[in-house]
Amino acid sequence: MNGAAIEASGLGKRYGRSWALRDCSLSIPAGHVVGLVGPNGAGKTTFLNMAVGLSTPTTGEVRLLGRHRAGSPDALDMVAFVAQDAALYRNLSVSDMLRVGRGLNRRWDERTARERLAELGIPLDRRVGALSGGQRSQVALSLALAKRPGLLVLDEPLAALDPLARHEFMASLMTAVAEDGVSVVFSSHVVAELERVCDHLVVLQDGRVQVSGDVEDLTAEHHVLVGPADQADEIAGLLPVVRSRRAHAQAHLLVRTPRSVPVPPGWQRHPVTLEEIVLTYMREPAAAALPGPKAVAR
Amino acid sequence: MTTLPSAALPRFGPAWVTWRQHRFALGATALLLAALAVLLLLGGLTARDDYHRLGLDKCASFTPGTRCDQISIEFNNQYATASLLLIFLLVLPAAIGAFVGGPLIARELETGTFRFAWTQGAGRTRWLVTKLAVLTLALAAVSAAFSPAYKYWNAPFERTLPSGFGSYLPFEFGGLAFPAQTVLGFAVGVFMGVLARRTLVGIGASFLITFGLSMLTVFLVRPHYMPARTTLGKIGRGDWGVGTTYQNPSGGPVSSPEAHQLFVQFQAQNLNRPNARFRDWLAARDYRIVTHYQPSGRFWSFQLIEAGWMLALAAVLAATTVWMVRRRTA
């Protein structure tokens, strides 16, 4: 798959007087599993709704899979969406739900969907409303994958699930990615799950993109430097410090710098986990880690 | 089963979705109308029996004072309560429209399922237009199928209780009016549901609006679809009298305060004469009564006019609903 899975330029959404998303320019590469994180109200759902065409931007535009304008007939054919709380018709049986999907799509892979559901032991004659939350999410995922989408967008797929169901859902998703090569973008505030599943990460904060990058790069470029507190200001002048914490004579600085930069004498370098990086950025709204203009511009 | 890749939606795919989602509402509507039709047919059978038992079929005319007139009055009285109850049938278009149309989109907005429906390949416009088209046709069909049941019931009364062609129920169920009103009620229901975004508000508001509109139509609008003709004599069988005015001895019109004045005068002079008739009293003073009427031959013109404006209004509402759904954002 060439090009960006989702490319947003100057994207903004205003509800009444307040901006849910502002001046968001972002290129999410195709062929990846992308996590979209941020505190509640950061604009995650707003962004995803515009990407799947449920909502129209106030400013800017979103293009999908290299060219299709979000919400256009082509985009609707190629993008599948799993909404928060798996918004399915609860009074329909699973098999009627499949037939609804078949009736409303040009591409439909019914056999694979039925096989997936059979493997998961989900009875086709059961009403969707009578399934457990985990089963309902699996049905929503099966319906989305039956479209054979180039891009799969999921809005908080894990929020309503217990830990076991979360694990099973992510396993199903990863299997599908491995088999179909579909690009996946999902929002979540479960930061702990991210490192295992995502290879690209976007952090939204207060309606703006704060961090965007490959997980490998992010973990490679962030370290904690530990050294004497009286030299901390000097280091901060040389390297971009995301967060500094001082305890007695020692300073802990989370810095963003390529590994090739040598460690200053008298300091020690420690690796940090993705979770810690994400939480740090979420706590420091002023800090940002964005790719240079080259990566965004076409 | 597996269709990959294909350029078009499955044939009748969106239509099947509409049927699957709304078959309960459609089934309930059809069942209600069928139950009412059975009642009307049974009532019609009994009325026919009585009609023949009383010998009304042998009556050539019902001149006041004759035996035929007396038994027709007896016959009519026997079915007075039933006829009165049937007035409630005028509620049907509003009730059906609100019940089927009100929840159509409102429930999707309320429960969030629109996020599934509108992100499928068919797109929300196709999805909505299919719903509107399929349900409009289905409702028009079941409501048109109901009309003959009323006609069957009413046939014996057409002779014993003659009325103008514009009379509420015979007009309502005599042709296009009932299906057109039902379709309009449905369009109002869908529109109000999208506007209110709440199922119950949509149902309630659309019921009140459609019922109010049909009452306005019956009592105020319908008599004026075409300019009325006037006559100084009596109107013919099936003609629909829509108003009365007076002519003074010199042939000029009598204004309504003057007419009221005359009537007060008539009452004062005839306090002890219960059989005195205003018409005769006026005639004796060279005043004349002018009856405004719609001739019986206009029945189908009136049906077409009513169906025409109602369906046009329904189309405007449907187009507005599509526009609102297209630009509605999550």
PDB file of N, CA, C and O in Angstrom, chain A residues 13 15 49 52-56 76-77 79 81 83-84 87-89 91-92 96-97 99-100 102-111 143 147-148, chain B residues 1-10 13-14 16-17 20-21 23 108 112-124 127 327-330:
ATOM      1  N   LYS A  13     -12.046  21.335  13.544  1.00  0.00           N
ATOM      2  CA  LYS A  13     -13.480  21.116  13.735  1.00  0.00           C
ATOM      3  C   LYS A  13     -13.954  21.974  14.893  1.00  0.00           C
ATOM      4  O   LYS A  13     -13.398  21.914  15.994  1.00  0.00           O
ATOM      5  N   TYR A  15     -17.212  23.116  17.226  1.00  0.00           N
ATOM      6  CA  TYR A  15     -18.585  22.890  17.664  1.00  0.00           C
ATOM      7  C   TYR A  15     -19.025  24.155  18.385  1.00  0.00           C
ATOM      8  O   TYR A  15     -18.511  24.451  19.467  1.00  0.00           O
ATOM      9  N   ASN A  49     -13.985  10.575  13.482  1.00  0.00           N
ATOM     10  CA  ASN A  49     -15.270  10.789  12.808  1.00  0.00           C
ATOM     11  C   ASN A  49     -15.077  11.489  11.466  1.00  0.00           C
ATOM     12  O   ASN A  49     -15.759  11.174  10.493  1.00  0.00           O
ATOM     13  N   VAL A  52     -13.624   8.950   8.876  1.00  0.00           N
ATOM     14  CA  VAL A  52     -14.540   7.956   8.297  1.00  0.00           C
ATOM     15  C   VAL A  52     -15.745   8.616   7.633  1.00  0.00           C
ATOM     16  O   VAL A  52     -16.636   7.927   7.149  1.00  0.00           O
ATOM     17  N   GLY A  53     -15.784   9.949   7.605  1.00  0.00           N
ATOM     18  CA  GLY A  53     -16.843  10.637   6.868  1.00  0.00           C
ATOM     19  C   GLY A  53     -18.125  10.843   7.643  1.00  0.00           C
ATOM     20  O   GLY A  53     -19.134  11.241   7.077  1.00  0.00           O
ATOM     21  N   LEU A  54     -18.104  10.570   8.956  1.00  0.00           N
ATOM     22  CA  LEU A  54     -19.320  10.809   9.738  1.00  0.00           C
ATOM     23  C   LEU A  54     -19.503  12.286   9.998  1.00  0.00           C
ATOM     24  O   LEU A  54     -20.586  12.762  10.280  1.00  0.00           O
ATOM     25  N   SER A  55     -18.416  13.022   9.912  1.00  0.00           N
ATOM     26  CA  SER A  55     -18.434  14.419  10.288  1.00  0.00           C
ATOM     27  C   SER A  55     -17.614  15.191   9.257  1.00  0.00           C
ATOM     28  O   SER A  55     -16.652  14.654   8.717  1.00  0.00           O
ATOM     29  N   THR A  56     -18.029  16.403   8.949  1.00  0.00           N
ATOM     30  CA  THR A  56     -17.289  17.171   7.945  1.00  0.00           C
ATOM     31  C   THR A  56     -16.417  18.216   8.629  1.00  0.00           C
ATOM     32  O   THR A  56     -16.842  18.842   9.590  1.00  0.00           O
ATOM     33  N   LEU A  76     -15.784   5.411   1.433  1.00  0.00           N
ATOM     34  CA  LEU A  76     -16.690   4.570   2.218  1.00  0.00           C
ATOM     35  C   LEU A  76     -16.525   3.095   1.845  1.00  0.00           C
ATOM     36  O   LEU A  76     -16.726   2.213   2.676  1.00  0.00           O
ATOM     37  N   ASP A  77     -16.181   2.833   0.586  1.00  0.00           N
ATOM     38  CA  ASP A  77     -15.958   1.452   0.163  1.00  0.00           C
ATOM     39  C   ASP A  77     -14.697   0.866   0.778  1.00  0.00           C
ATOM     40  O   ASP A  77     -14.627  -0.325   1.045  1.00  0.00           O
ATOM     41  N   VAL A  79     -12.921   2.016   3.568  1.00  0.00           N
ATOM     42  CA  VAL A  79     -12.640   2.221   4.982  1.00  0.00           C
ATOM     43  C   VAL A  79     -13.712   1.522   5.808  1.00  0.00           C
ATOM     44  O   VAL A  79     -14.895   1.606   5.506  1.00  0.00           O
ATOM     45  N   PHE A  81     -15.209   1.014   9.786  1.00  0.00           N
ATOM     46  CA  PHE A  81     -15.211   1.749  11.050  1.00  0.00           C
ATOM     47  C   PHE A  81     -15.873   0.909  12.135  1.00  0.00           C
ATOM     48  O   PHE A  81     -16.940   0.351  11.925  1.00  0.00           O
ATOM     49  N   ALA A  83     -17.269   1.638  15.656  1.00  0.00           N
ATOM     50  CA  ALA A  83     -17.570   2.774  16.514  1.00  0.00           C
ATOM     51  C   ALA A  83     -17.463   2.378  17.984  1.00  0.00           C
ATOM     52  O   ALA A  83     -17.462   1.200  18.342  1.00  0.00           O
ATOM     53  N   GLN A  84     -17.356   3.396  18.808  1.00  0.00           N
ATOM     54  CA  GLN A  84     -17.318   3.198  20.250  1.00  0.00           C
ATOM     55  C   GLN A  84     -18.541   2.382  20.687  1.00  0.00           C
ATOM     56  O   GLN A  84     -19.631   2.579  20.170  1.00  0.00           O
ATOM     57  N   ALA A  87     -21.508   0.082  17.817  1.00  0.00           N
ATOM     58  CA  ALA A  87     -22.877   0.537  17.535  1.00  0.00           C
ATOM     59  C   ALA A  87     -23.582  -0.360  16.513  1.00  0.00           C
ATOM     60  O   ALA A  87     -23.665  -0.041  15.350  1.00  0.00           O
ATOM     61  N   LEU A  88     -24.064  -1.518  16.989  1.00  0.00           N
ATOM     62  CA  LEU A  88     -24.775  -2.448  16.095  1.00  0.00           C
ATOM     63  C   LEU A  88     -26.256  -2.458  16.461  1.00  0.00           C
ATOM     64  O   LEU A  88     -26.640  -1.978  17.521  1.00  0.00           O
ATOM     65  N   TYR A  89     -27.058  -3.038  15.550  1.00  0.00           N
ATOM     66  CA  TYR A  89     -28.497  -3.147  15.842  1.00  0.00           C
ATOM     67  C   TYR A  89     -28.712  -4.281  16.835  1.00  0.00           C
ATOM     68  O   TYR A  89     -28.604  -5.449  16.492  1.00  0.00           O
ATOM     69  N   ASN A  91     -31.299  -5.470  18.261  1.00  0.00           N
ATOM     70  CA  ASN A  91     -32.469  -6.354  18.132  1.00  0.00           C
ATOM     71  C   ASN A  91     -32.311  -7.352  16.979  1.00  0.00           C
ATOM     72  O   ASN A  91     -33.158  -8.210  16.796  1.00  0.00           O
ATOM     73  N   LEU A  92     -31.215  -7.230  16.214  1.00  0.00           N
ATOM     74  CA  LEU A  92     -31.008  -8.176  15.122  1.00  0.00           C
ATOM     75  C   LEU A  92     -30.109  -9.327  15.578  1.00  0.00           C
ATOM     76  O   LEU A  92     -29.288  -9.156  16.469  1.00  0.00           O
ATOM     77  N   ASP A  96     -28.402 -11.858  10.829  1.00  0.00           N
ATOM     78  CA  ASP A  96     -29.087 -10.753  10.146  1.00  0.00           C
ATOM     79  C   ASP A  96     -28.175  -9.537  10.031  1.00  0.00           C
ATOM     80  O   ASP A  96     -28.202  -8.812   9.036  1.00  0.00           O
ATOM     81  N   MET A  97     -27.357  -9.338  11.069  1.00  0.00           N
ATOM     82  CA  MET A  97     -26.400  -8.228  11.046  1.00  0.00           C
ATOM     83  C   MET A  97     -25.431  -8.418   9.871  1.00  0.00           C
ATOM     84  O   MET A  97     -25.080  -7.454   9.173  1.00  0.00           O
ATOM     85  N   ARG A  99     -26.118  -9.992   7.171  1.00  0.00           N
ATOM     86  CA  ARG A  99     -26.866  -9.768   5.929  1.00  0.00           C
ATOM     87  C   ARG A  99     -27.070  -8.276   5.683  1.00  0.00           C
ATOM     88  O   ARG A  99     -27.070  -7.826   4.535  1.00  0.00           O
ATOM     89  N   VAL A 100     -27.229  -7.512   6.773  1.00  0.00           N
ATOM     90  CA  VAL A 100     -27.311  -6.051   6.639  1.00  0.00           C
ATOM     91  C   VAL A 100     -26.020  -5.524   6.027  1.00  0.00           C
ATOM     92  O   VAL A 100     -26.032  -4.720   5.084  1.00  0.00           O
ATOM     93  N   ARG A 102     -23.889  -7.160   4.213  1.00  0.00           N
ATOM     94  CA  ARG A 102     -23.786  -7.598   2.815  1.00  0.00           C
ATOM     95  C   ARG A 102     -24.651  -6.720   1.921  1.00  0.00           C
ATOM     96  O   ARG A 102     -24.267  -6.373   0.811  1.00  0.00           O
ATOM     97  N   GLY A 103     -25.841  -6.347   2.429  1.00  0.00           N
ATOM     98  CA  GLY A 103     -26.765  -5.545   1.624  1.00  0.00           C
ATOM     99  C   GLY A 103     -26.288  -4.120   1.398  1.00  0.00           C
ATOM    100  O   GLY A 103     -26.751  -3.454   0.485  1.00  0.00           O
ATOM    101  N   LEU A 104     -25.386  -3.648   2.252  1.00  0.00           N
ATOM    102  CA  LEU A 104     -24.994  -2.238   2.176  1.00  0.00           C
ATOM    103  C   LEU A 104     -23.573  -2.031   1.654  1.00  0.00           C
ATOM    104  O   LEU A 104     -23.053  -0.922   1.727  1.00  0.00           O
ATOM    105  N   ASN A 105     -22.939  -3.105   1.156  1.00  0.00           N
ATOM    106  CA  ASN A 105     -21.561  -2.934   0.698  1.00  0.00           C
ATOM    107  C   ASN A 105     -21.320  -3.562  -0.660  1.00  0.00           C
ATOM    108  O   ASN A 105     -21.900  -4.589  -0.997  1.00  0.00           O
ATOM    109  N   ARG A 106     -20.451  -2.930  -1.412  1.00  0.00           N
ATOM    110  CA  ARG A 106     -20.106  -3.449  -2.734  1.00  0.00           C
ATOM    111  C   ARG A 106     -19.169  -4.631  -2.621  1.00  0.00           C
ATOM    112  O   ARG A 106     -19.241  -5.564  -3.391  1.00  0.00           O
ATOM    113  N   ARG A 107     -18.254  -4.571  -1.634  1.00  0.00           N
ATOM    114  CA  ARG A 107     -17.355  -5.702  -1.417  1.00  0.00           C
ATOM    115  C   ARG A 107     -17.756  -6.359  -0.115  1.00  0.00           C
ATOM    116  O   ARG A 107     -17.943  -5.671   0.897  1.00  0.00           O
ATOM    117  N   TRP A 108     -17.859  -7.658  -0.126  1.00  0.00           N
ATOM    118  CA  TRP A 108     -18.285  -8.321   1.101  1.00  0.00           C
ATOM    119  C   TRP A 108     -17.773  -9.737   1.128  1.00  0.00           C
ATOM    120  O   TRP A 108     -18.066 -10.533   0.234  1.00  0.00           O
ATOM    121  N   ASP A 109     -17.022 -10.049   2.146  1.00  0.00           N
ATOM    122  CA  ASP A 109     -16.462 -11.387   2.278  1.00  0.00           C
ATOM    123  C   ASP A 109     -17.191 -12.102   3.409  1.00  0.00           C
ATOM    124  O   ASP A 109     -16.740 -12.118   4.547  1.00  0.00           O
ATOM    125  N   GLU A 110     -18.317 -12.684   3.036  1.00  0.00           N
ATOM    126  CA  GLU A 110     -19.176 -13.291   4.055  1.00  0.00           C
ATOM    127  C   GLU A 110     -18.539 -14.548   4.652  1.00  0.00           C
ATOM    128  O   GLU A 110     -18.642 -14.792   5.852  1.00  0.00           O
ATOM    129  N   ARG A 111     -17.864 -15.324   3.791  1.00  0.00           N
ATOM    130  CA  ARG A 111     -17.360 -16.617   4.274  1.00  0.00           C
ATOM    131  C   ARG A 111     -16.348 -16.427   5.397  1.00  0.00           C
ATOM    132  O   ARG A 111     -16.435 -17.053   6.453  1.00  0.00           O
ATOM    133  N   LEU A 143     -17.633  -7.684  11.091  1.00  0.00           N
ATOM    134  CA  LEU A 143     -18.391  -6.935  10.086  1.00  0.00           C
ATOM    135  C   LEU A 143     -17.484  -5.951   9.361  1.00  0.00           C
ATOM    136  O   LEU A 143     -17.576  -5.769   8.147  1.00  0.00           O
ATOM    137  N   LYS A 147     -15.744  -6.160   4.937  1.00  0.00           N
ATOM    138  CA  LYS A 147     -15.707  -5.183   3.836  1.00  0.00           C
ATOM    139  C   LYS A 147     -14.406  -5.269   3.063  1.00  0.00           C
ATOM    140  O   LYS A 147     -14.260  -4.623   2.040  1.00  0.00           O
ATOM    141  N   ARG A 148     -13.442  -6.042   3.572  1.00  0.00           N
ATOM    142  CA  ARG A 148     -12.102  -6.093   2.984  1.00  0.00           C
ATOM    143  C   ARG A 148     -11.546  -4.681   2.836  1.00  0.00           C
ATOM    144  O   ARG A 148     -11.171  -4.243   1.739  1.00  0.00           O
TER     145      ARG A 148
ATOM    146  N   MET B   1     -21.950 -16.340  -2.013  1.00  0.00           N
ATOM    147  CA  MET B   1     -21.885 -15.645  -0.745  1.00  0.00           C
ATOM    148  C   MET B   1     -20.778 -14.612  -0.765  1.00  0.00           C
ATOM    149  O   MET B   1     -20.982 -13.450  -0.501  1.00  0.00           O
ATOM    150  N   THR B   2     -19.594 -15.064  -1.130  1.00  0.00           N
ATOM    151  CA  THR B   2     -18.468 -14.134  -1.135  1.00  0.00           C
ATOM    152  C   THR B   2     -18.464 -13.343  -2.431  1.00  0.00           C
ATOM    153  O   THR B   2     -18.360 -13.911  -3.504  1.00  0.00           O
ATOM    154  N   THR B   3     -18.600 -12.050  -2.312  1.00  0.00           N
ATOM    155  CA  THR B   3     -18.637 -11.210  -3.499  1.00  0.00           C
ATOM    156  C   THR B   3     -17.453 -10.276  -3.454  1.00  0.00           C
ATOM    157  O   THR B   3     -17.432  -9.338  -2.689  1.00  0.00           O
ATOM    158  N   LEU B   4     -16.488 -10.563  -4.262  1.00  0.00           N
ATOM    159  CA  LEU B   4     -15.240  -9.816  -4.193  1.00  0.00           C
ATOM    160  C   LEU B   4     -14.558  -9.768  -5.537  1.00  0.00           C
ATOM    161  O   LEU B   4     -14.356 -10.819  -6.124  1.00  0.00           O
ATOM    162  N   PRO B   5     -14.096  -8.729  -6.073  1.00  0.00           N
ATOM    163  CA  PRO B   5     -14.634  -7.405  -5.795  1.00  0.00           C
ATOM    164  C   PRO B   5     -15.804  -7.169  -6.717  1.00  0.00           C
ATOM    165  O   PRO B   5     -15.905  -7.818  -7.759  1.00  0.00           O
ATOM    166  N   SER B   6     -16.685  -6.284  -6.373  1.00  0.00           N
ATOM    167  CA  SER B   6     -17.839  -6.079  -7.236  1.00  0.00           C
ATOM    168  C   SER B   6     -18.120  -4.598  -7.340  1.00  0.00           C
ATOM    169  O   SER B   6     -17.820  -3.829  -6.440  1.00  0.00           O
ATOM    170  N   ALA B   7     -18.686  -4.192  -8.458  1.00  0.00           N
ATOM    171  CA  ALA B   7     -18.815  -2.769  -8.725  1.00  0.00           C
ATOM    172  C   ALA B   7     -20.108  -2.198  -8.164  1.00  0.00           C
ATOM    173  O   ALA B   7     -20.234  -1.001  -8.005  1.00  0.00           O
ATOM    174  N   ALA B   8     -21.072  -3.071  -7.900  1.00  0.00           N
ATOM    175  CA  ALA B   8     -22.376  -2.555  -7.497  1.00  0.00           C
ATOM    176  C   ALA B   8     -22.820  -3.186  -6.178  1.00  0.00           C
ATOM    177  O   ALA B   8     -22.326  -4.235  -5.770  1.00  0.00           O
ATOM    178  N   LEU B   9     -23.756  -2.530  -5.540  1.00  0.00           N
ATOM    179  CA  LEU B   9     -24.358  -3.096  -4.341  1.00  0.00           C
ATOM    180  C   LEU B   9     -25.193  -4.298  -4.752  1.00  0.00           C
ATOM    181  O   LEU B   9     -25.675  -4.368  -5.876  1.00  0.00           O
ATOM    182  N   PRO B  10     -25.386  -5.269  -3.836  1.00  0.00           N
ATOM    183  CA  PRO B  10     -26.233  -6.397  -4.194  1.00  0.00           C
ATOM    184  C   PRO B  10     -27.636  -5.904  -4.547  1.00  0.00           C
ATOM    185  O   PRO B  10     -28.124  -4.945  -3.952  1.00  0.00           O
ATOM    186  N   GLY B  13     -30.203  -5.152  -1.992  1.00  0.00           N
ATOM    187  CA  GLY B  13     -29.495  -5.189  -0.714  1.00  0.00           C
ATOM    188  C   GLY B  13     -30.021  -4.145   0.259  1.00  0.00           C
ATOM    189  O   GLY B  13     -30.518  -4.485   1.333  1.00  0.00           O
ATOM    190  N   PRO B  14     -29.952  -2.850  -0.102  1.00  0.00           N
ATOM    191  CA  PRO B  14     -30.473  -1.818   0.800  1.00  0.00           C
ATOM    192  C   PRO B  14     -31.972  -1.999   1.084  1.00  0.00           C
ATOM    193  O   PRO B  14     -32.437  -1.723   2.184  1.00  0.00           O
ATOM    194  N   TRP B  16     -33.553  -4.840   1.274  1.00  0.00           N
ATOM    195  CA  TRP B  16     -33.711  -5.895   2.284  1.00  0.00           C
ATOM    196  C   TRP B  16     -33.425  -5.343   3.672  1.00  0.00           C
ATOM    197  O   TRP B  16     -34.121  -5.682   4.638  1.00  0.00           O
ATOM    198  N   VAL B  17     -32.407  -4.496   3.773  1.00  0.00           N
ATOM    199  CA  VAL B  17     -32.068  -3.895   5.072  1.00  0.00           C
ATOM    200  C   VAL B  17     -33.269  -3.117   5.609  1.00  0.00           C
ATOM    201  O   VAL B  17     -33.632  -3.231   6.781  1.00  0.00           O
ATOM    202  N   ARG B  20     -35.887  -5.598   6.780  1.00  0.00           N
ATOM    203  CA  ARG B  20     -35.520  -6.285   8.009  1.00  0.00           C
ATOM    204  C   ARG B  20     -35.671  -5.361   9.222  1.00  0.00           C
ATOM    205  O   ARG B  20     -36.107  -5.785  10.283  1.00  0.00           O
ATOM    206  N   GLN B  21     -35.334  -4.092   9.033  1.00  0.00           N
ATOM    207  CA  GLN B  21     -35.370  -3.183  10.182  1.00  0.00           C
ATOM    208  C   GLN B  21     -36.769  -2.689  10.508  1.00  0.00           C
ATOM    209  O   GLN B  21     -37.042  -2.333  11.641  1.00  0.00           O
ATOM    210  N   ARG B  23     -39.799  -4.264   9.420  1.00  0.00           N
ATOM    211  CA  ARG B  23     -40.889  -5.198   9.149  1.00  0.00           C
ATOM    212  C   ARG B  23     -41.869  -5.241  10.309  1.00  0.00           C
ATOM    213  O   ARG B  23     -43.054  -5.475  10.108  1.00  0.00           O
ATOM    214  N   GLU B 108     -31.953   5.662  15.290  1.00  0.00           N
ATOM    215  CA  GLU B 108     -30.539   5.473  14.927  1.00  0.00           C
ATOM    216  C   GLU B 108     -29.679   6.554  15.572  1.00  0.00           C
ATOM    217  O   GLU B 108     -28.577   6.287  16.049  1.00  0.00           O
ATOM    218  N   GLY B 112     -27.097   5.562  18.475  1.00  0.00           N
ATOM    219  CA  GLY B 112     -25.734   5.611  17.932  1.00  0.00           C
ATOM    220  C   GLY B 112     -25.503   4.670  16.761  1.00  0.00           C
ATOM    221  O   GLY B 112     -24.407   4.657  16.200  1.00  0.00           O
ATOM    222  N   THR B 113     -26.510   3.894  16.361  1.00  0.00           N
ATOM    223  CA  THR B 113     -26.305   2.929  15.278  1.00  0.00           C
ATOM    224  C   THR B 113     -26.095   3.611  13.931  1.00  0.00           C
ATOM    225  O   THR B 113     -25.640   2.967  12.991  1.00  0.00           O
ATOM    226  N   PHE B 114     -26.406   4.911  13.843  1.00  0.00           N
ATOM    227  CA  PHE B 114     -26.140   5.631  12.595  1.00  0.00           C
ATOM    228  C   PHE B 114     -24.644   5.569  12.255  1.00  0.00           C
ATOM    229  O   PHE B 114     -24.270   5.631  11.097  1.00  0.00           O
ATOM    230  N   ARG B 115     -23.805   5.428  13.286  1.00  0.00           N
ATOM    231  CA  ARG B 115     -22.360   5.368  13.022  1.00  0.00           C
ATOM    232  C   ARG B 115     -21.991   4.091  12.279  1.00  0.00           C
ATOM    233  O   ARG B 115     -21.022   4.058  11.536  1.00  0.00           O
ATOM    234  N   PHE B 116     -22.773   3.028  12.486  1.00  0.00           N
ATOM    235  CA  PHE B 116     -22.580   1.826  11.679  1.00  0.00           C
ATOM    236  C   PHE B 116     -23.170   2.053  10.282  1.00  0.00           C
ATOM    237  O   PHE B 116     -22.499   1.862   9.269  1.00  0.00           O
ATOM    238  N   ALA B 117     -24.436   2.491  10.247  1.00  0.00           N
ATOM    239  CA  ALA B 117     -25.157   2.569   8.972  1.00  0.00           C
ATOM    240  C   ALA B 117     -24.482   3.517   7.984  1.00  0.00           C
ATOM    241  O   ALA B 117     -24.370   3.208   6.802  1.00  0.00           O
ATOM    242  N   TRP B 118     -24.027   4.665   8.473  1.00  0.00           N
ATOM    243  CA  TRP B 118     -23.524   5.698   7.572  1.00  0.00           C
ATOM    244  C   TRP B 118     -22.083   5.472   7.144  1.00  0.00           C
ATOM    245  O   TRP B 118     -21.553   6.209   6.321  1.00  0.00           O
ATOM    246  N   THR B 119     -21.409   4.473   7.709  1.00  0.00           N
ATOM    247  CA  THR B 119     -20.036   4.208   7.287  1.00  0.00           C
ATOM    248  C   THR B 119     -19.957   2.958   6.409  1.00  0.00           C
ATOM    249  O   THR B 119     -18.871   2.465   6.127  1.00  0.00           O
ATOM    250  N   GLN B 120     -21.112   2.414   6.003  1.00  0.00           N
ATOM    251  CA  GLN B 120     -21.088   1.295   5.063  1.00  0.00           C
ATOM    252  C   GLN B 120     -20.913   1.836   3.641  1.00  0.00           C
ATOM    253  O   GLN B 120     -21.160   3.015   3.377  1.00  0.00           O
ATOM    254  N   GLY B 121     -20.531   0.929   2.736  1.00  0.00           N
ATOM    255  CA  GLY B 121     -20.203   1.345   1.373  1.00  0.00           C
ATOM    256  C   GLY B 121     -21.340   2.047   0.645  1.00  0.00           C
ATOM    257  O   GLY B 121     -21.108   2.889  -0.222  1.00  0.00           O
ATOM    258  N   ALA B 122     -22.592   1.697   0.986  1.00  0.00           N
ATOM    259  CA  ALA B 122     -23.730   2.292   0.280  1.00  0.00           C
ATOM    260  C   ALA B 122     -23.816   3.798   0.531  1.00  0.00           C
ATOM    261  O   ALA B 122     -24.313   4.544  -0.315  1.00  0.00           O
ATOM    262  N   GLY B 123     -23.334   4.248   1.681  1.00  0.00           N
ATOM    263  CA  GLY B 123     -23.411   5.674   2.006  1.00  0.00           C
ATOM    264  C   GLY B 123     -24.782   6.023   2.563  1.00  0.00           C
ATOM    265  O   GLY B 123     -25.765   5.324   2.340  1.00  0.00           O
ATOM    266  N   ARG B 124     -24.817   7.136   3.286  1.00  0.00           N
ATOM    267  CA  ARG B 124     -26.057   7.448   3.998  1.00  0.00           C
ATOM    268  C   ARG B 124     -27.177   7.898   3.083  1.00  0.00           C
ATOM    269  O   ARG B 124     -28.363   7.655   3.387  1.00  0.00           O
ATOM    270  N   TRP B 127     -28.845   4.827   1.569  1.00  0.00           N
ATOM    271  CA  TRP B 127     -29.488   4.142   2.703  1.00  0.00           C
ATOM    272  C   TRP B 127     -30.825   4.812   3.031  1.00  0.00           C
ATOM    273  O   TRP B 127     -31.853   4.143   3.153  1.00  0.00           O
ATOM    274  N   ARG B 327     -25.963  16.493   5.683  1.00  0.00           N
ATOM    275  CA  ARG B 327     -25.035  17.459   6.267  1.00  0.00           C
ATOM    276  C   ARG B 327     -24.911  17.313   7.779  1.00  0.00           C
ATOM    277  O   ARG B 327     -24.131  17.981   8.421  1.00  0.00           O
ATOM    278  N   ARG B 328     -25.677  16.369   8.347  1.00  0.00           N
ATOM    279  CA  ARG B 328     -25.589  16.146   9.770  1.00  0.00           C
ATOM    280  C   ARG B 328     -24.231  15.540  10.099  1.00  0.00           C
ATOM    281  O   ARG B 328     -23.762  14.645   9.424  1.00  0.00           O
ATOM    282  N   THR B 329     -23.600  16.023  11.132  1.00  0.00           N
ATOM    283  CA  THR B 329     -22.317  15.441  11.496  1.00  0.00           C
ATOM    284  C   THR B 329     -22.412  14.797  12.856  1.00  0.00           C
ATOM    285  O   THR B 329     -23.248  15.170  13.665  1.00  0.00           O
ATOM    286  N   ALA B 330     -21.578  13.818  13.043  1.00  0.00           N
ATOM    287  CA  ALA B 330     -21.668  13.018  14.261  1.00  0.00           C
ATOM    288  C   ALA B 330     -21.310  13.846  15.483  1.00  0.00           C
ATOM    289  O   ALA B 330     -20.434  14.669  15.419  1.00  0.00           O
TER     290      ALA B 330
END
